[in-house]
C-alpha positions as a Python dict, from the first residue, in 0.01 Angstrom:
ca = {
    (1, 'M'): (0, 0, 0),
    (2, 'Q'): (78, -365, -53),
    (3, 'E'): (380, -339, 180),
    (4, 'I'): (170, -236, 481),
    (5, 'I'): (-150, -438, 434),
    (6, 'S'): (-54, -729, 660),
    (7, 'E'): (36, -494, 945),
    (8, 'I'): (-284, -289, 907),
    (9, 'D'): (-486, -611, 894),
    (10, 'Q'): (-326, -726, 1220),
    (11, 'W'): (-396, -392, 1387),
    (12, 'L'): (-761, -418, 1280),
    (13, 'V'): (-789, -775, 1412),
    (14, 'D'): (-625, -676, 1743),
    (15, 'G'): (-838, -362, 1778),
    (16, 'R'): (-535, -134, 1759),
    (17, 'T'): (-738, 145, 1607),
    (18, 'P'): (-797, 412, 1494),
    (19, 'I'): (-539, 421, 1217),
    (20, 'A'): (-404, 713, 1014),
    (21, 'L'): (-256, 675, 667),
    (22, 'A'): (22, 904, 541),
    (23, 'T'): (94, 914, 166),
    (24, 'V'): (376, 1087, -20),
    (25, 'I'): (193, 1285, -286),
    (26, 'Q'): (478, 1483, -440),
    (27, 'T'): (855, 1514, -422),
    (28, 'W'): (1112, 1737, -582),
    (29, 'G'): (1488, 1697, -582),
    (30, 'S'): (1645, 1460, -335),
    (31, 'A'): (1377, 1262, -152),
    (32, 'P'): (1421, 917, 1),
    (33, 'R'): (1075, 788, -102),
    (34, 'R'): (874, 838, -419),
    (35, 'A'): (518, 963, -458),
    (36, 'G'): (278, 691, -350),
    (37, 'A'): (488, 565, -57),
    (38, 'K'): (270, 503, 247),
    (39, 'M'): (299, 479, 622),
    (40, 'A'): (26, 377, 865),
    (41, 'V'): (21, 496, 1225),
    (42, 'N'): (-214, 364, 1492),
    (43, 'A'): (-337, 533, 1809),
    (44, 'A'): (-50, 378, 2010),
    (45, 'G'): (203, 541, 1775),
    (46, 'E'): (307, 215, 1608),
    (47, 'M'): (416, 257, 1246),
    (48, 'A'): (407, 41, 936),
    (49, 'G'): (577, 148, 614),
    (50, 'S'): (780, 459, 548),
    (51, 'V'): (733, 798, 385),
    (52, 'S'): (1080, 942, 422),
    (53, 'G'): (1338, 690, 529),
    (54, 'G'): (1329, 843, 875),
    (55, 'C'): (1416, 1208, 816),
    (56, 'V'): (1062, 1348, 858),
    (57, 'E'): (875, 1051, 1001),
    (58, 'G'): (867, 1186, 1357),
    (59, 'A'): (680, 1494, 1237),
    (60, 'V'): (447, 1275, 1029),
    (61, 'V'): (369, 1055, 1332),
    (62, 'E'): (283, 1370, 1532),
    (63, 'A'): (55, 1487, 1250),
    (64, 'A'): (-104, 1141, 1231),
    (65, 'Q'): (-177, 1150, 1605),
    (66, 'Q'): (-341, 1492, 1562),
    (67, 'T'): (-546, 1360, 1268),
    (68, 'L'): (-659, 1064, 1479),
    (69, 'A'): (-758, 1302, 1759),
    (70, 'D'): (-962, 1545, 1550),
    (71, 'G'): (-1048, 1340, 1240),
    (72, 'R'): (-920, 1608, 1002),
    (73, 'P'): (-679, 1528, 717),
    (74, 'Q'): (-360, 1733, 683),
    (75, 'L'): (-136, 1822, 392),
    (76, 'L'): (224, 1850, 513),
    (77, 'H'): (507, 2017, 322),
    (78, 'F'): (875, 1985, 405),
    (79, 'G'): (1148, 2152, 202),
    (80, 'V'): (1505, 2275, 230),
    (81, 'A'): (1390, 2637, 235),
    (82, 'D'): (1162, 2567, 530),
    (83, 'E'): (1288, 2600, 885),
    (84, 'T'): (1081, 2290, 967),
    (85, 'A'): (1285, 2090, 716),
    (86, 'W'): (1599, 2138, 924),
    (87, 'E'): (1409, 2072, 1246),
    (88, 'V'): (1298, 1728, 1124),
    (89, 'G'): (1625, 1640, 952),
    (90, 'L'): (1546, 1706, 585),
    (91, 'A'): (1880, 1867, 509),
    (92, 'C'): (1945, 1646, 206),
    (93, 'G'): (1780, 1884, -42),
    (94, 'G'): (1446, 1875, -216),
    (95, 'T'): (1088, 1885, -94),
    (96, 'I'): (827, 1633, 5),
    (97, 'D'): (449, 1670, 40),
    (98, 'I'): (264, 1416, 253),
    (99, 'F'): (-112, 1378, 295),
    (100, 'V'): (-220, 1241, 634),
    (101, 'E'): (-575, 1114, 683),
    (102, 'P'): (-778, 875, 895),
    (103, 'L'): (-789, 528, 739),
    (104, 'D'): (-1106, 506, 529),
    (105, 'N'): (-1245, 155, 583),
    (106, 'A'): (-1431, 140, 250),
    (107, 'A'): (-1130, 261, 50),
    (108, 'Y'): (-900, 22, 239),
    (109, 'A'): (-1129, -276, 171),
    (110, 'F'): (-1147, -174, -197),
    (111, 'Q'): (-767, -151, -230),
    (112, 'R'): (-722, -477, -43),
    (113, 'Q'): (-961, -651, -280),
    (114, 'L'): (-787, -509, -589),
    (115, 'I'): (-449, -630, -464),
    (116, 'A'): (-580, -974, -364),
    (117, 'Q'): (-742, -1021, -706),
    (118, 'N'): (-454, -859, -896),
    (119, 'K'): (-694, -613, -1059),
    (120, 'A'): (-646, -257, -1175),
    (121, 'G'): (-815, 29, -995),
    (122, 'A'): (-758, 357, -819),
    (123, 'V'): (-857, 548, -509),
    (124, 'I'): (-880, 917, -594),
    (125, 'T'): (-856, 1145, -290),
    (126, 'I'): (-925, 1519, -277),
    (127, 'I'): (-624, 1674, -103),
    (128, 'R'): (-689, 2047, -161),
    (129, 'G'): (-1001, 2257, -174),
    (130, 'P'): (-1291, 2341, 55),
    (131, 'E'): (-1242, 2176, 394),
    (132, 'K'): (-1566, 1977, 363),
    (133, 'W'): (-1427, 1804, 51),
    (134, 'V'): (-1069, 1737, 161),
    (135, 'G'): (-1022, 1365, 222),
    (136, 'K'): (-1329, 1260, 20),
    (137, 'K'): (-1264, 966, -212),
    (138, 'L'): (-1369, 820, -543),
    (139, 'L'): (-1312, 446, -585),
    (140, 'A'): (-1256, 344, -947),
    (141, 'G'): (-1224, -16, -1060),
    (142, 'A'): (-1171, -167, -1402),
    (143, 'D'): (-1498, -359, -1376),
}
């Protein structure tokens, strides 16, 4: 998250919103980015950060645009056994799961504060389950 904060901050200042956040939640085998890698996408299609080193990012940007349009988070899965993996260029082996959601202002402010103060904490996000719960967050700080 730290790598994309300055860009997100600038988008917020400039009014380049809404913003979607894509997070690598799981990988297996050969994957260019580890779990936790993030990419932000704004309504104009501008990107900050990376979730795949380019091989699936076009598909993630499309999903982010859909999430911005309808407000619903998405769990994406790309793998070598999937036809979609070849379509987006993931021919290197392995799988990658990416969660795409609208930027949650409260969670973003919380993370930003933790980073600025060099404090421990976590944002816990529900990624599977009943639709009404997917995307809900729990903010946990050390204090």
